[in-house]
Amino acid sequence: MKRRKFITATGAVVAGSLFTHPASGMFLKSNNIKKKRLALVGTGIRGISFWGRRVLQEYGDIVEFVGLCDINPGRLEFGKEYIGAACPTFTNFEKMMKETKPEVVIVTTVDATHHEFIIKGLEMGADVITEKPMTTDEIKCNNILEAEKRTGHKVIVGFNYRYGPHPTKIKELLTNNRVGKITSVDFHWYLNVFHGASYFRRWHGIRDKSGTLLVHKSTHHFDLLNWWIDSDPVEVFAYGELEHYGKNNSFRSVKCRQCPFKEKCKFFWDITTNDVYMKLYVANEKHDGYIRDACLWRNEIDIYDKMAVQIRYANNVQVSYSLTTYSPYEGWRIAFNGFNGRLDSWQDIPWQKGVPGDIDQSDLHRKEMSQEEEQKATDYEVIMVMDNFGKYEAVKVPKVGGGHGGGDRRLQDQILRDPDMADPFKHAAGSRDGAMSILVGIAARKSIETGKPVKIEDLTGLIPQAKRIT
Ligand SMILES: NC(=O)c1ccc[n+]([C@@H]2O[C@H](COP(=O)([O-])OP(=O)(O)OC[C@H]3O[C@@H](n4cnc5c(N)ncnc54)[C@H](O)[C@@H]3O)[C@@H](O)[C@H]2O)c1
């Protein structure tokens, strides 16, 4: 029987054993079949779609929203309608916590504010699920770790990338020691001119809000590295520059709507074609001035748009990582060098897919994020394994489209539906994993600023271990 069908058939029994997170022991077992009480703060697109509407649609038999919160009252009201929740809304988080007493708080606000709601949520008696990145600097990170210890409540970080079939197969091959002891890794991530540009259109382009893409975006990649290598990062050295977006263009405006350069700007983006974005963002600009289609040539942009990072791990693995934000195509490449061979893989590199240009770059990211469009596997990813003095073997992994390769669904299933599910590759991530991934980005940022290597142990109370603590 398929797991989803099994769950529906045994809903009450499953609900009775809800909420024990394998890694963190986040939720205590309960024989109470009452619905779990969730509150959500941050009714932007991620909050209302993945952690809102999808949660109610898929897990509405075992969870309920008791409160929604956002500083923007218009976005809050549209968000409630979009989610389909029947609960009160609040523009004040503490008031929501006091009046609704949720058991779990979901944090989907702007990155630099996550810590406020994680810490307050823990202190006011809830467990917390937070979107990545857990937070944006080492002081907030330490405060979160300290609050978790002090309150006895738990933090889960939503690392959906881990759960995809492709990253999971790489983890399985490495766990099985397929190419022997790993000594070094090359990891290069290419954001295309559509997806990469999107980060420069809004708050992500401001360092104080996103912590730069080394934290906001690379937290996914550093988490994958930490998980695959199964060790903690020790030292980081990095370079980074802003030389394409922001002040680097010869013309600029305020936003794409009403832009006098629409015709000549290759990055022009027409938000008016997206009905949900118009209702969620444009209709509510009047409340807080949040412009969703802001000009990506704004002078205020102060993050890097190309980044190169070297990382040394406690088990002596060395990593070369880079992030590009204006690539013609979206994709990534990785290679693990081991004593017995080498494991290579890649995703979405056009000519490695066959016909050059056969991927619609403008729609690739929307499809990846889409919760409605998780498609059946009709294609596959390849992991190439070659033995020293030997032959190569192509390991094929069925490719699922939408919902981050099916990773989004598996992440929520494990957290919300089936917390006791077998977890042989330790997909579940708590605050230590959340911390270790952002600390690489924070260290990289510091290294770029100082021109010096930065030690992870100098940032928080966490001591890097040769074998990750799970
Ligand atoms: N895991 C993933 O694949 C993934 C994908 C997209 C977004 N995210 C994460 O989800 C989060 C939200 O992203 P988004 O694209 O929805 O952003 P968004 O800007 O659309 O939404 C953020 C919301 O938070 C609200 N907010 C900001 N400060 C607040 C405060 N102090 N109190 C209450 N509300 C506040 C804003 O008004 C807005 O509605 C981010 O942390 C982002 O990194 C993760």
Short mmCIF file of C-alpha atoms and ligand atoms in Angstrom, two decimals:
data_model
loop_
_atom_site.label_atom_id
_atom_site.label_comp_id
_atom_site.label_asym_id
_atom_site.label_seq_id
_atom_site.Cartn_x
_atom_site.Cartn_y
_atom_site.Cartn_z
CA MET A 1 0.00 0.00 0.00
CA LYS A 2 1.25 3.52 -0.77
CA ARG A 3 2.23 5.42 2.37
CA ARG A 4 -0.26 8.22 1.80
CA LYS A 5 -3.14 5.72 1.45
CA PHE A 6 -1.96 3.88 4.54
CA ILE A 7 -1.97 7.12 6.47
CA THR A 8 -5.49 8.02 5.37
CA ALA A 9 -6.73 4.59 6.31
CA THR A 10 -5.19 4.78 9.76
CA GLY A 11 -5.42 8.51 10.38
CA ALA A 12 -6.57 8.43 13.99
CA VAL A 13 -3.96 5.90 15.05
CA VAL A 14 -1.18 7.78 13.26
CA ALA A 15 -2.34 11.04 14.79
CA GLY A 16 -2.11 9.36 18.16
CA SER A 17 1.63 8.86 17.73
CA LEU A 18 2.37 12.26 16.20
CA PHE A 19 5.33 14.53 16.52
CA THR A 20 8.48 12.83 17.54
CA HIS A 21 11.15 14.27 15.31
CA PRO A 22 13.84 11.63 14.86
CA ALA A 23 16.83 13.94 15.07
CA SER A 24 15.71 16.31 17.71
CA GLY A 25 12.96 14.56 19.63
CA MET A 26 11.03 17.71 18.87
CA PHE A 27 7.53 16.58 19.55
CA LEU A 28 6.54 14.43 22.48
CA LYS A 29 4.53 11.34 21.74
CA SER A 30 0.91 11.73 22.59
CA ASN A 31 -2.10 9.48 22.62
CA ASN A 32 -4.24 12.53 22.18
CA ILE A 33 -5.92 12.48 18.78
CA LYS A 34 -6.76 16.19 18.93
CA LYS A 35 -5.39 18.15 15.99
CA LYS A 36 -1.94 19.68 16.52
CA ARG A 37 -2.23 23.46 17.00
CA LEU A 38 -0.03 25.37 14.53
CA ALA A 39 0.64 29.09 14.26
CA LEU A 40 2.50 30.70 11.35
CA VAL A 41 4.39 33.98 11.23
CA GLY A 42 5.24 35.47 7.83
CA THR A 43 2.41 35.19 5.29
CA GLY A 44 4.58 35.75 2.20
CA ILE A 45 4.59 33.28 -0.68
CA ARG A 46 6.53 30.53 1.13
CA GLY A 47 4.38 30.83 4.24
CA ILE A 48 1.02 30.75 2.48
CA SER A 49 1.85 28.11 -0.12
CA PHE A 50 4.27 25.48 1.20
CA TRP A 51 3.69 25.91 4.96
CA GLY A 52 0.11 27.13 4.64
CA ARG A 53 -2.19 25.86 1.92
CA ARG A 54 -0.18 22.68 1.31
CA VAL A 55 -0.10 21.79 5.01
CA LEU A 56 -3.87 22.19 5.35
CA GLN A 57 -4.55 20.27 2.14
CA GLU A 58 -2.25 17.37 2.95
CA TYR A 59 -2.34 17.19 6.75
CA GLY A 60 -5.63 18.92 7.64
CA ASP A 61 -6.84 15.72 9.30
CA ILE A 62 -4.14 15.99 11.99
CA VAL A 63 -3.18 19.68 12.23
CA GLU A 64 -5.02 23.01 12.39
CA PHE A 65 -3.95 26.64 12.18
CA VAL A 66 -4.87 28.54 15.34
CA GLY A 67 -3.23 31.83 14.35
CA LEU A 68 -1.53 33.64 11.46
CA CYS A 69 0.75 36.65 11.90
CA ASP A 70 2.40 39.22 9.63
CA ILE A 71 3.30 42.88 9.96
CA ASN A 72 1.43 43.60 6.73
CA PRO A 73 -2.34 43.43 7.47
CA GLY A 74 -3.31 43.19 3.79
CA ARG A 75 -0.93 40.31 3.07
CA LEU A 76 -2.20 38.64 6.23
CA GLU A 77 -5.85 38.76 5.11
CA PHE A 78 -5.07 37.55 1.58
CA GLY A 79 -2.82 34.86 3.07
CA LYS A 80 -5.58 33.58 5.33
CA GLU A 81 -7.96 33.32 2.39
CA TYR A 82 -5.32 31.62 0.19
CA ILE A 83 -4.42 29.09 2.88
CA GLY A 84 -8.08 28.41 3.59
CA ALA A 85 -7.54 28.71 7.34
CA ALA A 86 -10.38 29.52 9.74
CA CYS A 87 -8.36 31.19 12.48
CA PRO A 88 -7.73 34.67 13.87
CA THR A 89 -4.99 36.87 12.38
CA PHE A 90 -2.52 39.06 14.26
CA THR A 91 -0.01 41.77 13.47
CA ASN A 92 1.57 41.22 16.90
CA PHE A 93 3.37 37.91 17.47
CA GLU A 94 3.29 37.91 21.28
CA LYS A 95 -0.45 38.63 21.27
CA MET A 96 -0.97 35.68 18.92
CA MET A 97 1.11 33.40 21.15
CA LYS A 98 -0.74 34.49 24.32
CA GLU A 99 -4.22 34.22 22.86
CA THR A 100 -3.87 31.07 20.73
CA LYS A 101 -1.29 29.02 22.65
CA PRO A 102 0.02 27.04 19.65
CA GLU A 103 2.04 23.87 20.15
CA VAL A 104 4.13 24.56 17.05
CA VAL A 105 5.18 27.85 15.47
CA ILE A 106 6.21 27.96 11.80
CA VAL A 107 8.58 30.83 10.95
CA THR A 108 8.56 32.09 7.34
CA THR A 109 9.47 35.76 7.72
CA VAL A 110 12.41 37.72 6.29
CA ASP A 111 15.61 35.82 7.20
CA ALA A 112 17.12 38.42 9.55
CA THR A 113 13.98 38.31 11.72
CA HIS A 114 13.73 34.50 12.13
CA HIS A 115 15.57 34.55 15.48
CA GLU A 116 12.97 36.87 17.08
CA PHE A 117 10.15 34.41 16.45
CA ILE A 118 12.19 31.26 17.07
CA ILE A 119 13.34 32.52 20.47
CA LYS A 120 10.01 34.05 21.51
CA GLY A 121 8.17 30.96 20.25
CA LEU A 122 10.38 28.66 22.34
CA GLU A 123 10.08 30.91 25.39
CA MET A 124 6.31 31.03 25.09
CA GLY A 125 6.03 27.25 25.16
CA ALA A 126 6.05 26.10 21.52
CA ASP A 127 8.31 23.95 19.37
CA VAL A 128 9.46 25.75 16.22
CA ILE A 129 9.78 24.83 12.56
CA THR A 130 11.81 27.50 10.79
CA GLU A 131 12.50 28.08 7.14
CA LYS A 132 16.12 28.21 6.14
CA PRO A 133 18.39 29.99 6.85
CA MET A 134 17.93 29.50 10.60
CA THR A 135 19.27 33.03 11.05
CA THR A 136 21.79 35.46 9.54
CA ASP A 137 24.63 36.05 12.01
CA GLU A 138 26.55 34.20 14.70
CA ILE A 139 25.16 36.17 17.66
CA LYS A 140 21.55 35.42 16.76
CA CYS A 141 22.59 31.83 16.08
CA ASN A 142 24.09 31.47 19.56
CA ASN A 143 20.98 33.02 21.11
CA ILE A 144 18.76 30.47 19.33
CA LEU A 145 20.93 27.54 20.49
CA GLU A 146 20.89 28.92 24.04
CA ALA A 147 17.09 29.44 24.03
CA GLU A 148 16.51 25.90 22.81
CA LYS A 149 18.66 24.51 25.63
CA ARG A 150 17.06 26.77 28.25
CA THR A 151 13.43 26.13 27.31
CA GLY A 152 13.58 22.43 26.48
CA HIS A 153 11.52 23.09 23.34
CA LYS A 154 12.89 22.14 19.95
CA VAL A 155 13.79 23.73 16.62
CA ILE A 156 13.50 22.00 13.24
CA VAL A 157 15.05 23.57 10.12
CA GLY A 158 13.30 22.90 6.82
CA PHE A 159 16.16 21.57 4.71
CA ASN A 160 14.02 20.31 1.84
CA TYR A 161 16.94 19.80 -0.59
CA ARG A 162 18.24 16.86 1.45
CA TYR A 163 15.02 14.96 0.84
CA GLY A 164 15.23 14.91 -2.98
CA PRO A 165 15.91 11.49 -4.56
CA HIS A 166 19.08 12.72 -6.29
CA PRO A 167 20.87 14.12 -3.19
CA THR A 168 19.64 11.09 -1.24
CA LYS A 169 21.20 8.66 -3.74
CA ILE A 170 24.53 10.53 -3.49
CA LYS A 171 24.28 10.23 0.31
CA GLU A 172 23.59 6.50 0.02
CA LEU A 173 26.61 5.90 -2.25
CA LEU A 174 28.88 7.89 0.07
CA THR A 175 27.51 6.15 3.17
CA ASN A 176 28.26 2.83 1.47
CA ASN A 177 31.84 4.01 0.90
CA ARG A 178 31.47 3.54 -2.88
CA VAL A 179 34.65 5.50 -3.80
CA GLY A 180 36.52 4.97 -0.52
CA LYS A 181 37.53 7.66 1.95
CA ILE A 182 36.54 11.07 0.55
CA THR A 183 39.37 13.62 0.53
CA SER A 184 38.06 16.56 -1.49
CA VAL A 185 34.88 17.89 -3.12
CA ASP A 186 34.17 20.33 -5.97
CA PHE A 187 30.68 21.87 -5.78
CA HIS A 188 29.50 24.58 -8.16
CA TRP A 189 25.99 26.03 -8.25
CA TYR A 190 24.68 28.10 -11.16
CA LEU A 191 21.62 30.35 -10.69
CA ASN A 192 20.31 31.43 -14.07
CA VAL A 193 19.49 34.95 -15.23
CA PHE A 194 15.85 34.48 -14.17
CA HIS A 195 16.18 32.77 -10.79
CA GLY A 196 19.50 34.42 -9.87
CA ALA A 197 18.12 37.84 -10.76
CA SER A 198 15.06 37.29 -8.56
CA TYR A 199 17.20 37.59 -5.42
CA PHE A 200 18.21 41.11 -6.39
CA ARG A 201 14.63 42.33 -6.84
CA ARG A 202 13.75 42.50 -3.14
CA TRP A 203 15.05 42.18 0.45
CA HIS A 204 17.47 39.36 -0.42
CA GLY A 205 19.68 41.98 -2.08
CA ILE A 206 20.19 43.75 1.25
CA ARG A 207 22.83 42.19 3.43
CA ASP A 208 21.15 43.15 6.72
CA LYS A 209 18.00 41.28 5.69
CA SER A 210 19.31 38.13 4.00
CA GLY A 211 22.84 37.83 5.36
CA THR A 212 23.91 37.78 1.65
CA LEU A 213 23.36 34.80 -0.65
CA LEU A 214 26.22 33.04 1.15
CA VAL A 215 23.70 32.63 3.97
CA HIS A 216 20.27 32.94 2.33
CA LYS A 217 20.93 30.61 -0.61
CA SER A 218 24.16 28.76 0.15
CA THR A 219 22.77 27.51 3.47
CA HIS A 220 21.06 24.81 1.35
CA HIS A 221 24.36 23.92 -0.34
CA PHE A 222 26.49 24.03 2.81
CA ASP A 223 23.92 21.87 4.56
CA LEU A 224 24.10 19.32 1.74
CA LEU A 225 27.90 19.34 1.98
CA ASN A 226 27.88 18.90 5.77
CA TRP A 227 25.36 16.06 5.45
CA TRP A 228 27.12 14.30 2.56
CA ILE A 229 30.61 14.66 4.04
CA ASP A 230 29.19 13.77 7.47
CA SER A 231 31.62 16.02 9.29
CA ASP A 232 31.65 19.58 10.62
CA PRO A 233 33.31 22.53 8.84
CA VAL A 234 36.40 23.85 10.63
CA GLU A 235 37.84 26.71 8.57
CA VAL A 236 36.61 28.87 5.68
CA PHE A 237 38.30 31.19 3.21
CA ALA A 238 36.35 33.11 0.57
CA TYR A 239 36.24 35.71 -2.18
CA GLY A 240 33.13 37.59 -3.28
CA GLU A 241 32.21 40.57 -5.45
CA LEU A 242 29.18 42.51 -6.66
CA GLU A 243 30.05 43.25 -10.26
CA HIS A 244 26.92 42.58 -12.31
CA TYR A 245 23.71 43.62 -10.48
CA GLY A 246 23.05 46.73 -8.36
CA LYS A 247 25.12 49.82 -9.05
CA ASN A 248 26.91 48.15 -11.97
CA ASN A 249 24.36 49.00 -14.67
CA SER A 250 24.22 52.26 -16.62
CA PHE A 251 20.47 52.79 -16.02
CA ARG A 252 18.03 52.02 -13.20
CA SER A 253 14.51 52.67 -12.03
CA VAL A 254 12.47 51.91 -8.90
CA LYS A 255 10.45 48.92 -10.07
CA CYS A 256 9.67 47.04 -13.28
CA ARG A 257 6.13 48.41 -13.40
CA GLN A 258 6.34 51.94 -14.79
CA CYS A 259 10.01 51.49 -15.72
CA PRO A 260 11.11 53.78 -18.58
CA PHE A 261 13.70 51.15 -19.65
CA LYS A 262 11.27 48.23 -20.09
CA GLU A 263 12.13 47.80 -23.73
CA LYS A 264 15.89 47.73 -23.35
CA CYS A 265 16.27 45.95 -19.98
CA LYS A 266 16.72 42.23 -20.57
CA PHE A 267 15.82 41.63 -16.92
CA PHE A 268 12.38 43.30 -17.16
CA TRP A 269 9.90 41.17 -15.20
CA ASP A 270 6.15 41.65 -15.55
CA ILE A 271 4.62 40.90 -12.15
CA THR A 272 1.17 41.87 -13.46
CA THR A 273 0.93 38.49 -15.22
CA ASN A 274 0.95 36.69 -11.85
CA ASP A 275 -2.43 36.96 -10.16
CA VAL A 276 -1.29 35.65 -6.75
CA TYR A 277 1.70 38.00 -6.62
CA MET A 278 -0.55 40.94 -7.55
CA LYS A 279 -2.91 40.16 -4.67
CA LEU A 280 -0.25 39.19 -2.15
CA TYR A 281 2.34 41.87 -2.82
CA VAL A 282 1.27 44.67 -5.19
CA ALA A 283 -2.13 45.21 -3.58
CA ASN A 284 -0.43 45.57 -0.19
CA GLU A 285 2.50 47.85 -1.04
CA LYS A 286 0.54 50.69 0.56
CA HIS A 287 0.93 49.14 4.03
CA ASP A 288 4.71 48.74 4.17
CA GLY A 289 6.26 49.84 0.87
CA TYR A 290 7.48 46.29 0.11
CA ILE A 291 8.01 46.31 -3.67
CA ARG A 292 8.16 42.77 -5.03
CA ASP A 293 9.38 43.75 -8.53
CA ALA A 294 11.98 46.30 -7.41
CA CYS A 295 14.74 47.25 -9.86
CA LEU A 296 17.70 44.89 -9.65
CA TRP A 297 20.03 47.75 -10.57
CA ARG A 298 19.21 49.60 -7.30
CA ASN A 299 22.19 51.34 -5.74
CA GLU A 300 21.24 49.99 -2.29
CA ILE A 301 22.07 46.37 -3.24
CA ASP A 302 25.04 45.33 -1.12
CA ILE A 303 25.35 41.53 -1.47
CA TYR A 304 27.81 39.61 -3.64
CA ASP A 305 26.77 38.22 -7.02
CA LYS A 306 29.74 35.88 -7.45
CA MET A 307 31.26 33.88 -4.62
CA ALA A 308 34.07 31.37 -4.25
CA VAL A 309 34.57 29.52 -0.96
CA GLN A 310 37.17 27.05 0.33
CA ILE A 311 36.15 24.91 3.33
CA ARG A 312 38.21 22.52 5.45
CA TYR A 313 36.31 19.89 7.40
CA ALA A 314 37.13 18.26 10.74
CA ASN A 315 37.67 14.92 8.93
CA ASN A 316 40.19 16.69 6.66
CA VAL A 317 37.99 16.86 3.55
CA GLN A 318 38.64 20.00 1.48
CA VAL A 319 35.83 21.68 -0.48
CA SER A 320 35.91 24.14 -3.38
CA TYR A 321 32.48 25.78 -3.73
CA SER A 322 31.17 28.56 -5.93
CA LEU A 323 27.86 30.33 -6.53
CA THR A 324 27.05 32.23 -9.73
CA THR A 325 23.93 34.39 -10.06
CA TYR A 326 23.75 35.29 -13.77
CA SER A 327 24.35 32.02 -15.55
CA PRO A 328 22.52 31.39 -18.86
CA TYR A 329 21.37 28.08 -17.39
CA GLU A 330 20.33 26.85 -13.96
CA GLY A 331 22.05 23.81 -12.52
CA TRP A 332 24.89 22.39 -10.46
CA ARG A 333 27.86 20.08 -10.62
CA ILE A 334 29.55 18.12 -7.88
CA ALA A 335 32.50 15.75 -7.69
CA PHE A 336 33.73 13.73 -4.71
CA ASN A 337 37.35 12.54 -4.92
CA GLY A 338 37.96 9.38 -2.90
CA PHE A 339 40.92 7.08 -2.34
CA ASN A 340 39.31 4.42 -4.56
CA GLY A 341 37.69 6.54 -7.23
CA ARG A 342 35.55 9.54 -8.03
CA LEU A 343 31.84 10.26 -7.95
CA ASP A 344 30.54 12.94 -10.34
CA SER A 345 27.04 14.28 -10.70
CA TRP A 346 25.18 17.28 -12.10
CA GLN A 347 21.70 18.62 -12.55
CA ASP A 348 20.06 20.49 -15.43
CA ILE A 349 23.22 21.15 -17.46
CA PRO A 350 21.57 21.64 -20.89
CA TRP A 351 24.00 19.78 -23.19
CA GLN A 352 24.34 16.93 -20.74
CA LYS A 353 20.58 16.49 -21.11
CA GLY A 354 20.81 15.84 -24.83
CA VAL A 355 19.45 18.55 -27.14
CA PRO A 356 21.12 21.90 -26.43
CA GLY A 357 18.63 24.48 -25.22
CA ASP A 358 15.88 21.96 -24.55
CA ILE A 359 15.15 23.39 -21.08
CA ASP A 360 12.96 26.48 -20.66
CA GLN A 361 15.23 28.52 -18.36
CA SER A 362 12.61 31.19 -17.63
CA ASP A 363 10.21 28.67 -16.05
CA LEU A 364 12.65 26.26 -14.43
CA HIS A 365 12.66 27.76 -10.94
CA ARG A 366 8.89 28.23 -10.77
CA LYS A 367 8.46 24.55 -11.64
CA GLU A 368 11.01 23.54 -9.02
CA MET A 369 9.16 25.53 -6.34
CA SER A 370 5.67 24.57 -7.47
CA GLN A 371 3.66 22.62 -4.93
CA GLU A 372 0.92 21.87 -7.46
CA GLU A 373 3.17 20.34 -10.07
CA GLU A 374 5.05 17.47 -8.56
CA GLN A 375 5.29 15.38 -11.70
CA LYS A 376 5.81 11.69 -12.18
CA ALA A 377 9.38 10.68 -12.99
CA THR A 378 9.77 10.61 -16.75
CA ASP A 379 13.43 11.48 -16.77
CA TYR A 380 16.44 10.59 -14.65
CA GLU A 381 19.54 12.13 -13.09
CA VAL A 382 22.92 10.48 -13.51
CA ILE A 383 25.58 9.85 -10.89
CA MET A 384 28.81 8.74 -12.54
CA VAL A 385 31.07 6.57 -10.40
CA MET A 386 34.53 5.62 -11.66
CA ASP A 387 36.97 3.34 -9.86
CA ASN A 388 40.70 4.09 -9.87
CA PHE A 389 42.33 1.92 -12.58
CA GLY A 390 38.81 0.74 -13.38
CA LYS A 391 35.66 1.45 -15.32
CA TYR A 392 32.81 3.86 -14.83
CA GLU A 393 29.28 3.06 -13.81
CA ALA A 394 26.29 5.34 -14.46
CA VAL A 395 23.84 5.22 -11.56
CA LYS A 396 20.44 6.50 -12.71
CA VAL A 397 18.04 8.23 -10.32
CA PRO A 398 14.41 8.84 -11.41
CA LYS A 399 13.82 12.59 -11.69
CA VAL A 400 10.68 14.07 -10.16
CA GLY A 401 9.65 17.58 -11.19
CA GLY A 402 8.09 20.19 -8.87
CA GLY A 403 8.30 20.63 -5.08
CA HIS A 404 12.12 20.59 -5.12
CA GLY A 405 12.24 17.16 -6.77
CA GLY A 406 9.68 15.75 -4.35
CA GLY A 407 11.89 16.80 -1.41
CA ASP A 408 9.28 19.27 -0.14
CA ARG A 409 6.68 16.52 0.26
CA ARG A 410 9.04 14.09 1.98
CA LEU A 411 10.22 16.79 4.40
CA GLN A 412 6.66 17.63 5.48
CA ASP A 413 5.63 13.97 5.61
CA GLN A 414 8.45 13.30 8.03
CA ILE A 415 7.83 16.34 10.20
CA LEU A 416 4.04 16.34 10.23
CA ARG A 417 2.71 12.96 9.23
CA ASP A 418 5.12 10.22 10.12
CA PRO A 419 7.78 11.46 12.54
CA ASP A 420 8.74 7.90 13.45
CA MET A 421 9.47 6.92 9.86
CA ALA A 422 12.73 5.08 9.26
CA ASP A 423 15.48 7.62 8.62
CA PRO A 424 18.55 5.60 7.56
CA PHE A 425 20.27 8.59 5.94
CA LYS A 426 19.38 11.01 8.73
CA HIS A 427 17.45 13.52 6.64
CA ALA A 428 15.90 15.21 9.68
CA ALA A 429 17.67 18.45 10.64
CA GLY A 430 17.68 20.24 13.99
CA SER A 431 19.28 23.46 15.21
CA ARG A 432 22.86 22.12 15.15
CA ASP A 433 22.55 21.39 11.43
CA GLY A 434 20.85 24.74 10.92
CA ALA A 435 23.74 26.43 12.70
CA MET A 436 26.57 24.56 10.97
CA SER A 437 25.25 25.41 7.51
CA ILE A 438 24.84 29.15 8.14
CA LEU A 439 28.15 29.36 9.99
CA VAL A 440 29.98 28.42 6.77
CA GLY A 441 28.26 31.33 4.99
CA ILE A 442 28.83 33.72 7.90
CA ALA A 443 32.51 32.70 8.04
CA ALA A 444 32.78 33.17 4.25
CA ARG A 445 31.31 36.67 4.59
CA LYS A 446 33.81 37.53 7.31
CA SER A 447 36.66 36.10 5.26
CA ILE A 448 35.71 38.24 2.24
CA GLU A 449 35.70 41.32 4.49
CA THR A 450 38.98 40.60 6.29
CA GLY A 451 40.90 38.73 3.60
CA LYS A 452 41.68 36.07 6.21
CA PRO A 453 40.53 32.52 6.91
CA VAL A 454 37.85 32.22 9.62
CA LYS A 455 37.54 29.38 12.13
CA ILE A 456 34.03 28.03 12.77
CA GLU A 457 34.78 27.44 16.47
CA ASP A 458 35.44 31.18 16.91
CA LEU A 459 31.84 32.04 15.95
CA THR A 460 29.60 30.24 18.46
CA GLY A 461 29.87 27.75 21.32
CA LEU A 462 29.68 24.85 18.83
CA ILE A 463 32.85 22.76 18.52
CA PRO A 464 33.30 21.11 15.10
CA GLN A 465 33.36 17.31 15.25
CA ALA A 466 35.09 14.89 12.83
CA LYS A 467 31.82 12.92 12.72
CA ARG A 468 28.65 15.03 12.69
CA ILE A 469 26.48 14.85 15.80
CA THR A 470 22.95 13.86 14.75
N1 LIG B 1 13.36 26.17 1.58
C1 LIG B 1 13.08 26.79 0.46
O1 LIG B 1 13.24 26.22 -0.61
C2 LIG B 1 12.55 28.20 0.50
C3 LIG B 1 11.96 28.76 -0.63
C4 LIG B 1 11.47 30.06 -0.55
C5 LIG B 1 11.60 30.79 0.62
N2 LIG B 1 12.19 30.22 1.70
C6 LIG B 1 12.33 30.99 2.97
O2 LIG B 1 11.05 31.36 3.43
C7 LIG B 1 11.09 32.64 4.06
C8 LIG B 1 10.05 33.56 3.43
O3 LIG B 1 10.33 33.74 2.05
P1 LIG B 1 9.27 34.43 1.07
O4 LIG B 1 9.78 34.27 -0.30
O5 LIG B 1 7.92 33.98 1.39
O6 LIG B 1 9.46 35.96 1.52
P2 LIG B 1 8.35 37.13 1.51
O7 LIG B 1 9.08 38.40 1.57
O8 LIG B 1 7.41 36.91 0.41
O9 LIG B 1 7.55 36.88 2.86
C9 LIG B 1 8.03 37.24 4.12
C10 LIG B 1 6.86 37.73 4.95
O10 LIG B 1 7.33 38.02 6.27
C11 LIG B 1 6.68 39.21 6.70
N3 LIG B 1 7.50 39.83 7.75
C12 LIG B 1 8.69 40.45 7.62
N4 LIG B 1 9.13 40.89 8.83
C13 LIG B 1 8.16 40.53 9.73
C14 LIG B 1 8.03 40.71 11.12
N5 LIG B 1 8.96 41.36 11.83
N6 LIG B 1 6.92 40.21 11.72
C15 LIG B 1 5.98 39.55 11.02
N7 LIG B 1 6.06 39.36 9.66
C16 LIG B 1 7.14 39.84 9.04
C17 LIG B 1 6.56 40.05 5.45
O11 LIG B 1 5.57 41.05 5.58
C18 LIG B 1 6.22 39.00 4.40
O12 LIG B 1 4.83 38.84 4.28
C19 LIG B 1 12.52 33.14 3.91
O13 LIG B 1 13.22 32.90 5.11
C20 LIG B 1 13.09 32.29 2.80
O14 LIG B 1 14.47 32.05 2.95
C21 LIG B 1 12.65 28.95 1.66
#
